[in-house]
Amino acid sequence: MSLAEDLLCSANQNSRLSLPRVQAGWILISSLMTMGPAMVRPHLGRLLLLWRSVFPQNLKDLDMERSRGDSFTWQVTLEGRAGAMSAIQSFMSHCGDLVTEDVLQGLLPPLPFAVALLSQLPSLQKLYGNSLKACSVLYRHRLYQLLILMPHTAFEGSLCAIIKELVADLSSPDYTPGGAVFLLPSLCHPDDLILLGPSLQESDHRAIEEQFLLSNGIPGGSLDYDPHGVYHMPSDGESVPTPLPPAFTVIQAAASLFGVLLSNMPEAQRSQILEQLVDSIKQAKGNRQQSVQLSALSALCCFLKHLASNHISLVSEEARRPCLSLIHGSLESRNPWLRCAAVECMARLAHVVSEPSYTASLAQASFDKLKVARDVVARTGHSLALGSLYRYLGGIRSSQFLASCVSVLHSLSQDTTSPEVQTWALHSLSIIIDSSGPLYYVHIEPTLSLLLTALLSTAPSHAEVHRSLGRCLSALLNTLGPELQGSGELVASQRNYCLLACSVMQENPDCLVQAQGISCLQQLHMFAPKHVNLSSLVPTLCEVLLDNSMLVHLCSPHLVLRRAVLACLRQLAQREAAEVSEHAMTMAKDGQEDFRMDVNMRELGLEGVLLSLLDRESDPQLRHDVKETLLHMQSCTGLSCLSFWLRLHKDILSASADFAAVASVDTTQEEDGEQSTSDSVLTSRREESPTPSVSPRWHTRVFSMQCVSMLISQCVKEGGAHFNMAEAQEMKHKEPDRDFLVLHLQDLVRMSFMAATDHSEQLRLVGLQALLLVIQRFSSVPEPEFPGHLILEQYQANVLAAVRPAFNSDTQPDVTASACQVCSAWLASGVVKDPSDLHRVQQLLLSSLSKVQVMKETSSVYSESTTTMETLAVLKAWAEVYIAAVERTGPEEGSLLSLVQADICTLSKLWLSALQDHALLTLPAEGSHQLPSSGGAFFTSETSDAARPHYLASWAPILHATSLWLSNTGFLISDPDEGGSRLSRPVTPTTMGQECSNRTPAKSPEDLNTERFHLILGICVEFLCCLPVDAPMETIAACLRAMKAMLKGVWPRAHVGADQELAIELISVLHRLLLMRESPEIQLLTLEVAKQILNATQEHVQERRRSAEFDDGAEEKETLPEFGEGHDTGGLVAGRSLVLAALELCLCILIRQLPQLSPRLSGTITGRQATKQPLSQDSSLLISASLNILAELPSLCSPEGSVSVLPTLLYLVVGVLQHNAERNPDGRLSLAVTSALQALKTIVSSPMSRVEKTRASWTSLLHSSASTMLQSWDLDTEKDKIALLTAVTIFLLSANPEVMSEPGLKNACLQRFHSSTDSKDPNEQLKCYRLILSIFQHPVHEVVAPYVRDLAPRVVRHVSHADSRKPQSQAELLVLQEGVRLLQALITASEEQNRPPIVSMVFHLLISFLLDENALCSAPPCSRALHDFGLQSLTQFGASHPDEFRRIMGSSTALRSRLEAALRGNQESLKPKPRTVRGGGQGSPSIQLKTNFL
């Protein structure tokens, strides 16, 4: 900007450089406008001042200009004002957000004086001669373009003068009629340009054809005509802008402005102005008249387009009349370009008038003319008019009108005396067929017959007729559509007609006709694929490719034909990729042997041919079709032909690779024999071809590397053995034809290395991305030959060598950014374990970190936004490494964490700076004024828009790392250099070297923590509230993990717990996230964050309760103030209650996973289907997390508030228990049931249930819940009875005694226990005994006494039969052992006077388990285990009850004898058995083996 100002201010210092300086200055300013509002906004005041200084400020200054100056002065003046208007136009086009009312008021004052100068240009040109002609034309052009963008109210006072100048320009065009070739594309309908000859069609030699037109006096486009074109976007199909000569551009601008102004003028003035155009045409003669006609039609067409776009009807008959005069004067012109333009204007006129009668009158006039006209000009023009009128649908959609048009056009199409009439009539017919749709069905048969007859009878030399026939056939195919799949006779004949017509067109020598034939076959394949013979179509397409681009480096000039072939192949590959490849390979193997092709199609197939086309073709559309075809083929056959595709891409990538460089870092451990048989180009040289070959260019290798990455992603979706070396080797051995990606890991690393170290920047980027993908997918794959090692460890040298060049000082920033991402993934993957290897990779990141710290103060050849991208990539890489180091445990991660900790002080400052920048850039439009004028830490105010995408791509890992760091440091930065807390705004790279005295005063730790807390939380909430539709799951997960890490700190928990409104808002945001994202990972993280928020609030409530207890004294605890939601009334208000918000959050999860919980869904199909389907692991985890939250809700309430929420909690918990208590084959309870039981215990044992004033309400609700559970429980064997018994036990042991004291409820519980104790399933008996054991061991005997009295005899009866019913399995043994433990617990629970009978019973029972020495030797394992258990229990029993033991032994000789026999047998079993010498050998062995280790 400063340079442009200097050029403009110094223009008058040197007359020889005045004009170039003025031009260069305004070109620079105009180009700056294209950088957008963010870049222009700081300089807007200077720009407005520059623009005002160029134009006169009043009429007096304008009059004084006329009387002074010379020709050169006026040239500089006009050039400067034209440049200023070009800059204003660029500003209006690219900075629309800055065009406010105030800015417009600054731009509008010079406009009247610019218009006034416009009327003086003819007199100035007459005074100073032709030297001002070019400048005058340029001035007109710029002013017209600017007025189009300005509101017409700004120059209403000069409207008449402008219209006068416009009519004068349109009436005296300064070009020959041949120049219409450059004006017609914007005037006529694109489909009608084919009638004007092949010169307007795309071809490889378009530039040569334009040069040929130049030699005939018809100028083409060039930057020489308008240097301001350098900052304009090129048109479609152009690589650089090619502005037309001023003579054409001023007419185009005048016509466009004419249409805008005329549409805003009164009806009476419109007719007068249009009459002036009609009169100007009448006054012109010869070729000049045609030029005037074309200019007038261009202006009329712009006028009609503007009316239609603004939905304005042309009502006045006076305005229609001159329009028709202009049209009819050109409709029968001998110039075909004028005829096309006139037809287009007529159709648009009918569309604007929008009256069926008026449109019918225009059509009837054409009918009448066609009946009597015999000349070619009239018949062609009016026949095309019928089709164009039907295209714009001017109220003539009727079957009668359609039949008339078809009849007339059929007749004209059969006029063999005039091929031109046939061509135009058939083209008009194709327009009608396209526009009619199903209405044309009745005319399909005669039209098909007409087309086929014409194709067979018309001479091939009349190529234009055949082209029109092809367009008609294409339109008919679109009309028939899927009907072509039918099996009726009529449909079959129509289909055969179409196939025959396509065959005839393919035999035509004209390339455009051949292309249409192929396109028609493509349509047939789309609608009726079964009826297109691929075995003949594919070889035909391949022959075109081979003939045109494969033989001896010849390239066909027929771009349209090649486009048609590739478009057809693309569609075929979408459906039948494997068949297409197979047919092409068959054709190649059966083809001629003397084909000299660069690509051996017999080995590489059609895929190799298509890849080679990318190096020869330059047409964007054709190259796009080639790539799409290859991608479709690879997606279809990539997994089945994995080796083929990898070899194909490896050949492309290695064609120009430095093999020595690759071999120098090849550390793989292949055998020599495997290396010698490798088919890779890296280990074998190509055979020299006798013909020179085209080396793959960089864009082809980029695409090939992208295909390799897509192959990896394709294998990721399939999973399985593709990423398991041991499994892949085993399956490869069983099925040799199968292939797996992990077997080609060496090739993947090599290809990634070759691409990452190439000289092409784009190839280096995709190579690094592929290397990143390899690391991410294979980092956890173990090496089967070396247990404990990973398969990627052998490629450490390759990875390091691939990324090291990216950190050179002369490397592009985007390459360095990608390399940083690879380094972070490599360090975080866990593959690198050696400290020295970790240090080498860390040094690369350290070099970038050092560069970042001085980057903003160092000049760079790259833009500021590029510098921002590199800076954020480095910070993101360090953040990912820090996250991986913190979240993992182990010696390797410890060394990694120590490497990061060395620079964590600097990193934390930079991370916080980046987060503050991101927070500023995410402000809404109304908050943009808060952006600092100097920008942020890593961006400038001018590049804020360009920097925003880089922050969006990097903020999530940086936020997560910052949260982890703050959480680990307790939200306090320990910086010994500072001696205190850090600043509120983190130190940025621009202030890191400044002294402490220059900084703002340090804030208190509380203020500092508050600002950082709200920074992190604000970024998270803003993102989660305004979640983009395409937001990556990784970003959402990183945001939630950041919140989770932050809430682990003591200070954030205390802050959230004390602010209930903040907690409610956070829960609401998380609830909204659950509704928007179905990912189980995201939902589980959301519940974990919600649990932390509730825990924080719970800690705050508990702290307030403890404080109240301490303040009020221990003697007044019963009258403490109540804390928690609900207070004294128990009311919970939606929107103000954290408990209700959390309940809604959990309910959302539970209803989604268990629809049968909802009364509305329980009877629906959804509910019934959900009942039949078992829960997945993800669903179980979500239900468990939700229940954990529900269980803590009563602790957040006051006693009255807990009563309000208790019914819902019990309904949900018991409902989960009922609907998931299915019997598992292994006997274990599911995670959902276990969590429900745990939640039930937490709720039942809540302290709120024991508060005196709510105790009765809690008891009633718990009693009701237990009763409901028992009544609704299905005693079917499919349900797990132990889950019910566990829930009953929880109610019995954890709830208030009154809950289960009701006799009916007690009897129902005992019935369930009886059923399980009498069960034939030993596992169920065992678990039931354990539950009974917990009941017997309960300290409050009054609660469990009825159950002990009822259940103890049943247990005794069961275990007393052990002597006659020995255990036959391990499960039965465990049941008996548990029964004994239960009886021992009964002894402890009994009163002293009641213990002797129980002790005697247990003693007799244990004695019955013992075996004597004879039975012990032959006893089965279960009986032996029961014997050992009996001895062990007796030993413990004797030690705990010595008196009873001696008394019983002394009173019963039988028991004493049995115990002694069991002890003798046990001692005998412990003695070592004597060794027997086999084979009769004498003497002892020479080596004695030690057998006793005691």
Short mmCIF file of C-alpha atoms in Angstrom, two decimals, residues 445-770:
data_model
loop_
_atom_site.label_atom_id
_atom_site.label_comp_id
_atom_site.label_asym_id
_atom_site.label_seq_id
_atom_site.Cartn_x
_atom_site.Cartn_y
_atom_site.Cartn_z
CA GLU A 445 -41.72 -43.47 -32.51
CA PRO A 446 -41.86 -41.16 -35.55
CA THR A 447 -38.89 -39.17 -34.28
CA LEU A 448 -36.79 -42.31 -33.81
CA SER A 449 -37.69 -43.45 -37.30
CA LEU A 450 -36.79 -40.03 -38.68
CA LEU A 451 -33.43 -40.01 -36.93
CA LEU A 452 -32.43 -43.47 -38.04
CA THR A 453 -33.47 -42.78 -41.63
CA ALA A 454 -31.54 -39.52 -41.66
CA LEU A 455 -28.45 -41.13 -40.17
CA LEU A 456 -28.43 -43.82 -42.84
CA SER A 457 -29.29 -41.55 -45.78
CA THR A 458 -27.30 -38.39 -45.02
CA ALA A 459 -23.83 -38.33 -46.49
CA PRO A 460 -21.00 -38.39 -43.96
CA SER A 461 -19.64 -35.20 -45.50
CA HIS A 462 -22.54 -33.28 -43.94
CA ALA A 463 -21.11 -33.62 -40.47
CA GLU A 464 -23.19 -30.76 -39.09
CA VAL A 465 -26.40 -32.68 -39.84
CA HIS A 466 -25.09 -35.77 -38.10
CA ARG A 467 -24.19 -33.67 -35.05
CA SER A 468 -27.74 -32.36 -34.81
CA LEU A 469 -29.06 -35.89 -35.21
CA GLY A 470 -26.84 -36.95 -32.31
CA ARG A 471 -28.22 -34.19 -30.11
CA CYS A 472 -31.76 -35.29 -30.92
CA LEU A 473 -30.93 -38.88 -30.06
CA SER A 474 -29.40 -37.80 -26.76
CA ALA A 475 -32.53 -35.80 -25.91
CA LEU A 476 -34.73 -38.79 -26.76
CA LEU A 477 -32.69 -41.04 -24.48
CA ASN A 478 -33.15 -38.59 -21.63
CA THR A 479 -36.89 -38.57 -22.29
CA LEU A 480 -37.15 -42.36 -22.34
CA GLY A 481 -34.97 -42.73 -19.26
CA PRO A 482 -35.51 -45.86 -17.16
CA GLU A 483 -38.29 -46.95 -19.51
CA LEU A 484 -35.51 -48.42 -21.66
CA GLN A 485 -35.19 -51.25 -19.13
CA GLY A 486 -38.61 -52.59 -20.06
CA SER A 487 -39.19 -55.93 -21.71
CA GLY A 488 -42.10 -55.13 -24.03
CA GLU A 489 -41.86 -55.28 -27.81
CA LEU A 490 -42.21 -51.52 -28.20
CA VAL A 491 -39.47 -50.79 -25.68
CA ALA A 492 -37.24 -53.45 -27.24
CA SER A 493 -37.63 -51.93 -30.69
CA GLN A 494 -36.92 -48.44 -29.36
CA ARG A 495 -33.85 -49.74 -27.59
CA ASN A 496 -32.64 -51.47 -30.74
CA TYR A 497 -33.19 -48.29 -32.77
CA CYS A 498 -31.05 -46.36 -30.29
CA LEU A 499 -28.28 -48.96 -30.32
CA LEU A 500 -28.26 -49.02 -34.12
CA ALA A 501 -28.12 -45.23 -34.27
CA CYS A 502 -25.17 -45.21 -31.85
CA SER A 503 -23.34 -47.72 -34.01
CA VAL A 504 -23.88 -45.61 -37.12
CA MET A 505 -22.62 -42.50 -35.35
CA GLN A 506 -19.50 -44.31 -34.16
CA GLU A 507 -18.64 -45.15 -37.75
CA ASN A 508 -18.81 -41.51 -38.82
CA PRO A 509 -15.43 -39.98 -39.66
CA ASP A 510 -16.23 -36.73 -37.82
CA CYS A 511 -14.86 -36.72 -34.29
CA LEU A 512 -17.77 -34.72 -32.84
CA VAL A 513 -20.26 -37.25 -34.20
CA GLN A 514 -18.22 -40.09 -32.75
CA ALA A 515 -18.18 -38.32 -29.39
CA GLN A 516 -21.96 -37.97 -29.49
CA GLY A 517 -22.30 -41.66 -30.31
CA ILE A 518 -20.22 -42.58 -27.28
CA SER A 519 -22.22 -40.18 -25.09
CA CYS A 520 -25.46 -41.79 -26.26
CA LEU A 521 -24.11 -45.23 -25.41
CA GLN A 522 -23.20 -43.84 -22.00
CA GLN A 523 -26.80 -42.73 -21.53
CA LEU A 524 -28.05 -46.14 -22.59
CA HIS A 525 -25.76 -47.78 -20.07
CA MET A 526 -27.06 -45.47 -17.34
CA PHE A 527 -30.72 -46.30 -18.02
CA ALA A 528 -30.43 -49.89 -19.28
CA PRO A 529 -27.04 -51.30 -18.28
CA LYS A 530 -27.97 -54.90 -19.02
CA HIS A 531 -28.54 -54.14 -22.68
CA VAL A 532 -25.16 -52.51 -23.38
CA ASN A 533 -22.49 -54.99 -24.41
CA LEU A 534 -19.41 -54.08 -22.41
CA SER A 535 -17.30 -56.68 -24.20
CA SER A 536 -17.54 -54.59 -27.36
CA LEU A 537 -17.90 -51.10 -25.86
CA VAL A 538 -14.83 -51.20 -23.61
CA PRO A 539 -12.43 -52.34 -26.37
CA THR A 540 -13.84 -49.60 -28.60
CA LEU A 541 -13.13 -46.97 -25.98
CA CYS A 542 -9.67 -48.36 -25.34
CA GLU A 543 -8.86 -48.32 -29.04
CA VAL A 544 -9.71 -44.64 -29.17
CA LEU A 545 -7.34 -44.01 -26.27
CA LEU A 546 -4.62 -46.17 -27.78
CA ASP A 547 -4.93 -44.71 -31.25
CA ASN A 548 -5.09 -41.15 -30.02
CA SER A 549 -2.60 -41.03 -27.21
CA MET A 550 -0.53 -44.17 -26.95
CA LEU A 551 1.02 -44.83 -30.34
CA VAL A 552 4.36 -43.19 -30.99
CA HIS A 553 3.47 -40.27 -28.73
CA LEU A 554 0.74 -39.02 -31.03
CA CYS A 555 -2.02 -37.04 -29.33
CA SER A 556 -5.43 -36.67 -30.90
CA PRO A 557 -6.53 -33.09 -31.64
CA HIS A 558 -10.11 -34.12 -30.91
CA LEU A 559 -10.52 -33.04 -27.31
CA VAL A 560 -14.28 -33.53 -27.43
CA LEU A 561 -13.82 -37.17 -28.47
CA ARG A 562 -11.35 -37.85 -25.69
CA ARG A 563 -13.66 -36.20 -23.19
CA ALA A 564 -16.53 -38.41 -24.29
CA VAL A 565 -14.41 -41.56 -24.01
CA LEU A 566 -13.19 -40.75 -20.52
CA ALA A 567 -16.64 -39.66 -19.34
CA CYS A 568 -18.05 -42.98 -20.52
CA LEU A 569 -15.24 -44.95 -18.87
CA ARG A 570 -15.83 -43.08 -15.63
CA GLN A 571 -19.49 -44.09 -15.60
CA LEU A 572 -18.68 -47.70 -16.49
CA ALA A 573 -16.11 -47.86 -13.70
CA GLN A 574 -18.68 -46.64 -11.19
CA ARG A 575 -20.79 -49.75 -11.75
CA GLU A 576 -18.66 -52.47 -13.30
CA ALA A 577 -15.05 -51.60 -12.56
CA ALA A 578 -13.87 -55.20 -12.46
CA GLU A 579 -15.57 -56.04 -15.78
CA VAL A 580 -14.13 -52.96 -17.45
CA SER A 581 -10.61 -53.89 -16.33
CA GLU A 582 -11.10 -57.47 -17.45
CA HIS A 583 -12.37 -56.52 -20.91
CA ALA A 584 -9.53 -54.04 -21.40
CA MET A 585 -6.95 -56.66 -20.44
CA THR A 586 -8.52 -59.16 -22.82
CA MET A 587 -8.36 -56.63 -25.63
CA ALA A 588 -4.72 -55.88 -24.85
CA LYS A 589 -3.73 -59.56 -24.86
CA ASP A 590 -5.59 -60.25 -28.07
CA GLY A 591 -4.45 -57.03 -29.78
CA GLN A 592 -1.78 -56.38 -32.35
CA GLU A 593 1.77 -57.19 -31.40
CA ASP A 594 3.30 -54.25 -33.27
CA PHE A 595 1.74 -51.61 -31.01
CA ARG A 596 4.58 -49.52 -29.69
CA MET A 597 3.28 -48.16 -26.41
CA ASP A 598 5.04 -46.45 -23.55
CA VAL A 599 2.83 -48.29 -21.08
CA ASN A 600 2.63 -52.05 -21.43
CA MET A 601 -1.12 -52.49 -21.28
CA ARG A 602 -0.73 -56.26 -21.32
CA GLU A 603 0.94 -56.02 -17.89
CA LEU A 604 -0.48 -52.88 -16.33
CA GLY A 605 -3.92 -53.01 -17.91
CA LEU A 606 -6.24 -50.08 -18.44
CA GLU A 607 -5.21 -48.65 -15.07
CA GLY A 608 -1.64 -48.10 -16.26
CA VAL A 609 -2.85 -46.48 -19.47
CA LEU A 610 -5.05 -44.08 -17.56
CA LEU A 611 -2.21 -43.14 -15.23
CA SER A 612 0.00 -42.39 -18.23
CA LEU A 613 -2.72 -40.13 -19.66
CA LEU A 614 -2.31 -37.82 -16.69
CA ASP A 615 1.15 -36.94 -17.98
CA ARG A 616 -0.11 -36.11 -21.47
CA GLU A 617 -3.43 -34.41 -20.96
CA SER A 618 -3.76 -30.79 -19.93
CA ASP A 619 -7.54 -30.36 -20.13
CA PRO A 620 -8.91 -30.04 -16.57
CA GLN A 621 -12.18 -31.82 -17.26
CA LEU A 622 -10.46 -34.73 -18.96
CA ARG A 623 -7.89 -35.10 -16.21
CA HIS A 624 -10.69 -35.05 -13.65
CA ASP A 625 -12.47 -37.88 -15.45
CA VAL A 626 -9.25 -39.90 -15.60
CA LYS A 627 -8.75 -39.53 -11.86
CA GLU A 628 -12.36 -40.35 -11.07
CA THR A 629 -12.16 -43.47 -13.25
CA LEU A 630 -9.01 -44.65 -11.50
CA LEU A 631 -10.49 -43.99 -8.08
CA HIS A 632 -13.63 -45.95 -8.89
CA MET A 633 -11.58 -48.86 -10.19
CA GLN A 634 -9.31 -48.82 -7.17
CA SER A 635 -12.20 -48.64 -4.70
CA CYS A 636 -13.77 -51.67 -6.38
CA THR A 637 -10.71 -53.84 -6.95
CA GLY A 638 -8.20 -52.35 -4.50
CA LEU A 639 -8.55 -55.03 -1.83
CA SER A 640 -8.72 -57.98 -4.22
CA CYS A 641 -5.76 -56.72 -6.31
CA LEU A 642 -3.75 -55.03 -3.58
CA SER A 643 -0.34 -56.07 -4.90
CA PHE A 644 -1.18 -54.89 -8.41
CA TRP A 645 -2.24 -51.42 -7.29
CA LEU A 646 0.71 -50.97 -4.96
CA ARG A 647 3.14 -52.05 -7.67
CA LEU A 648 1.49 -49.69 -10.14
CA HIS A 649 1.80 -46.70 -7.81
CA LYS A 650 5.29 -47.68 -6.75
CA ASP A 651 6.42 -47.66 -10.38
CA ILE A 652 4.98 -44.17 -10.83
CA LEU A 653 6.62 -42.83 -7.68
CA SER A 654 9.97 -44.44 -8.26
CA ALA A 655 10.31 -43.46 -11.92
CA SER A 656 12.31 -40.36 -11.00
CA ALA A 657 13.24 -41.19 -7.42
CA ASP A 658 16.80 -41.23 -6.13
CA PHE A 659 17.33 -44.92 -5.48
CA ALA A 660 20.58 -44.35 -3.65
CA ALA A 661 18.86 -42.10 -1.15
CA VAL A 662 16.18 -44.67 -0.54
CA ALA A 663 18.63 -47.53 -0.19
CA SER A 664 20.77 -45.59 2.25
CA VAL A 665 17.99 -45.52 4.83
CA ASP A 666 16.53 -48.96 4.13
CA THR A 667 16.80 -50.72 7.46
CA THR A 668 14.33 -53.52 6.81
CA GLN A 669 15.43 -57.01 7.60
CA GLU A 670 14.49 -58.87 4.46
CA GLU A 671 16.40 -61.90 3.33
CA ASP A 672 18.72 -61.62 0.38
CA GLY A 673 16.64 -64.04 -1.59
CA GLU A 674 13.53 -61.95 -1.04
CA GLN A 675 15.33 -58.80 -2.14
CA SER A 676 16.54 -60.44 -5.32
CA THR A 677 13.03 -61.52 -6.28
CA SER A 678 11.39 -58.19 -5.46
CA ASP A 679 9.44 -56.71 -8.31
CA SER A 680 9.86 -53.20 -6.96
CA VAL A 681 11.52 -50.65 -9.14
CA LEU A 682 13.60 -49.71 -6.12
CA THR A 683 15.55 -52.95 -6.31
CA SER A 684 15.49 -53.65 -10.04
CA ARG A 685 16.14 -51.54 -13.09
CA ARG A 686 13.65 -51.12 -15.87
CA GLU A 687 14.40 -52.55 -19.22
CA GLU A 688 15.38 -49.78 -21.54
CA SER A 689 12.61 -48.98 -23.95
CA PRO A 690 13.53 -48.46 -27.59
CA THR A 691 11.19 -45.48 -27.70
CA PRO A 692 11.66 -42.42 -25.51
CA SER A 693 9.22 -42.41 -22.58
CA VAL A 694 7.58 -39.60 -20.70
CA SER A 695 8.67 -39.60 -17.06
CA PRO A 696 5.74 -39.22 -14.68
CA ARG A 697 5.27 -35.59 -13.81
CA TRP A 698 4.83 -34.29 -10.31
CA HIS A 699 1.05 -33.99 -10.45
CA THR A 700 0.76 -37.62 -11.56
CA ARG A 701 2.98 -38.76 -8.70
CA VAL A 702 0.95 -36.64 -6.28
CA PHE A 703 -2.22 -38.36 -7.42
CA SER A 704 -0.56 -41.77 -7.19
CA MET A 705 0.52 -41.07 -3.60
CA GLN A 706 -3.00 -39.95 -2.78
CA CYS A 707 -4.27 -43.25 -4.17
CA VAL A 708 -1.90 -45.12 -1.85
CA SER A 709 -3.36 -43.22 1.12
CA MET A 710 -6.86 -44.10 -0.07
CA LEU A 711 -5.84 -47.75 -0.29
CA ILE A 712 -4.72 -47.62 3.33
CA SER A 713 -8.02 -46.02 4.36
CA GLN A 714 -9.87 -48.68 2.38
CA CYS A 715 -8.04 -51.40 4.30
CA VAL A 716 -8.78 -49.61 7.58
CA LYS A 717 -12.51 -49.92 6.90
CA GLU A 718 -12.16 -53.66 6.30
CA GLY A 719 -9.80 -54.12 9.25
CA GLY A 720 -8.96 -57.68 10.18
CA ALA A 721 -5.62 -59.12 9.15
CA HIS A 722 -4.60 -56.03 7.19
CA PHE A 723 -3.09 -54.69 10.41
CA ASN A 724 -1.99 -57.92 12.10
CA MET A 725 1.21 -59.48 10.80
CA ALA A 726 0.83 -62.85 12.51
CA GLU A 727 -2.76 -63.29 11.36
CA ALA A 728 -1.90 -62.10 7.85
CA GLN A 729 0.96 -64.58 7.51
CA GLU A 730 -1.23 -67.41 8.75
CA MET A 731 -4.09 -66.58 6.38
CA LYS A 732 -1.67 -66.05 3.49
CA HIS A 733 -0.30 -69.52 4.09
CA LYS A 734 -3.80 -71.01 4.02
CA GLU A 735 -5.09 -68.89 1.11
CA PRO A 736 -2.19 -67.84 -1.15
CA ASP A 737 -4.48 -65.79 -3.40
CA ARG A 738 -5.43 -63.38 -0.62
CA ASP A 739 -3.34 -60.33 0.13
CA PHE A 740 -2.99 -58.07 3.14
CA LEU A 741 -1.67 -54.57 3.55
CA VAL A 742 0.67 -55.36 6.44
CA LEU A 743 2.67 -57.63 4.14
CA HIS A 744 3.47 -54.57 2.02
CA LEU A 745 4.52 -52.32 4.89
CA GLN A 746 8.03 -52.03 3.49
CA ASP A 747 6.68 -50.70 0.20
CA LEU A 748 4.39 -48.27 1.97
CA VAL A 749 7.26 -46.81 3.96
CA ARG A 750 9.46 -46.61 0.88
CA MET A 751 6.83 -44.86 -1.20
CA SER A 752 6.09 -42.42 1.60
CA PHE A 753 9.80 -41.72 1.97
CA MET A 754 10.30 -41.14 -1.76
CA ALA A 755 7.38 -38.72 -1.87
CA ALA A 756 8.34 -36.92 1.34
CA THR A 757 11.90 -36.26 0.12
CA ASP A 758 11.02 -35.21 -3.41
CA HIS A 759 11.82 -31.77 -4.82
CA SER A 760 8.13 -31.07 -5.51
CA GLU A 761 6.40 -29.32 -2.64
CA GLN A 762 2.99 -30.85 -3.39
CA LEU A 763 4.48 -34.35 -3.52
CA ARG A 764 6.30 -33.80 -0.24
CA LEU A 765 3.02 -32.82 1.40
CA VAL A 766 1.12 -35.92 0.28
CA GLY A 767 4.14 -38.07 1.12
CA LEU A 768 4.22 -36.76 4.67
CA GLN A 769 0.47 -37.26 4.97
CA ALA A 770 0.87 -40.86 3.79
#
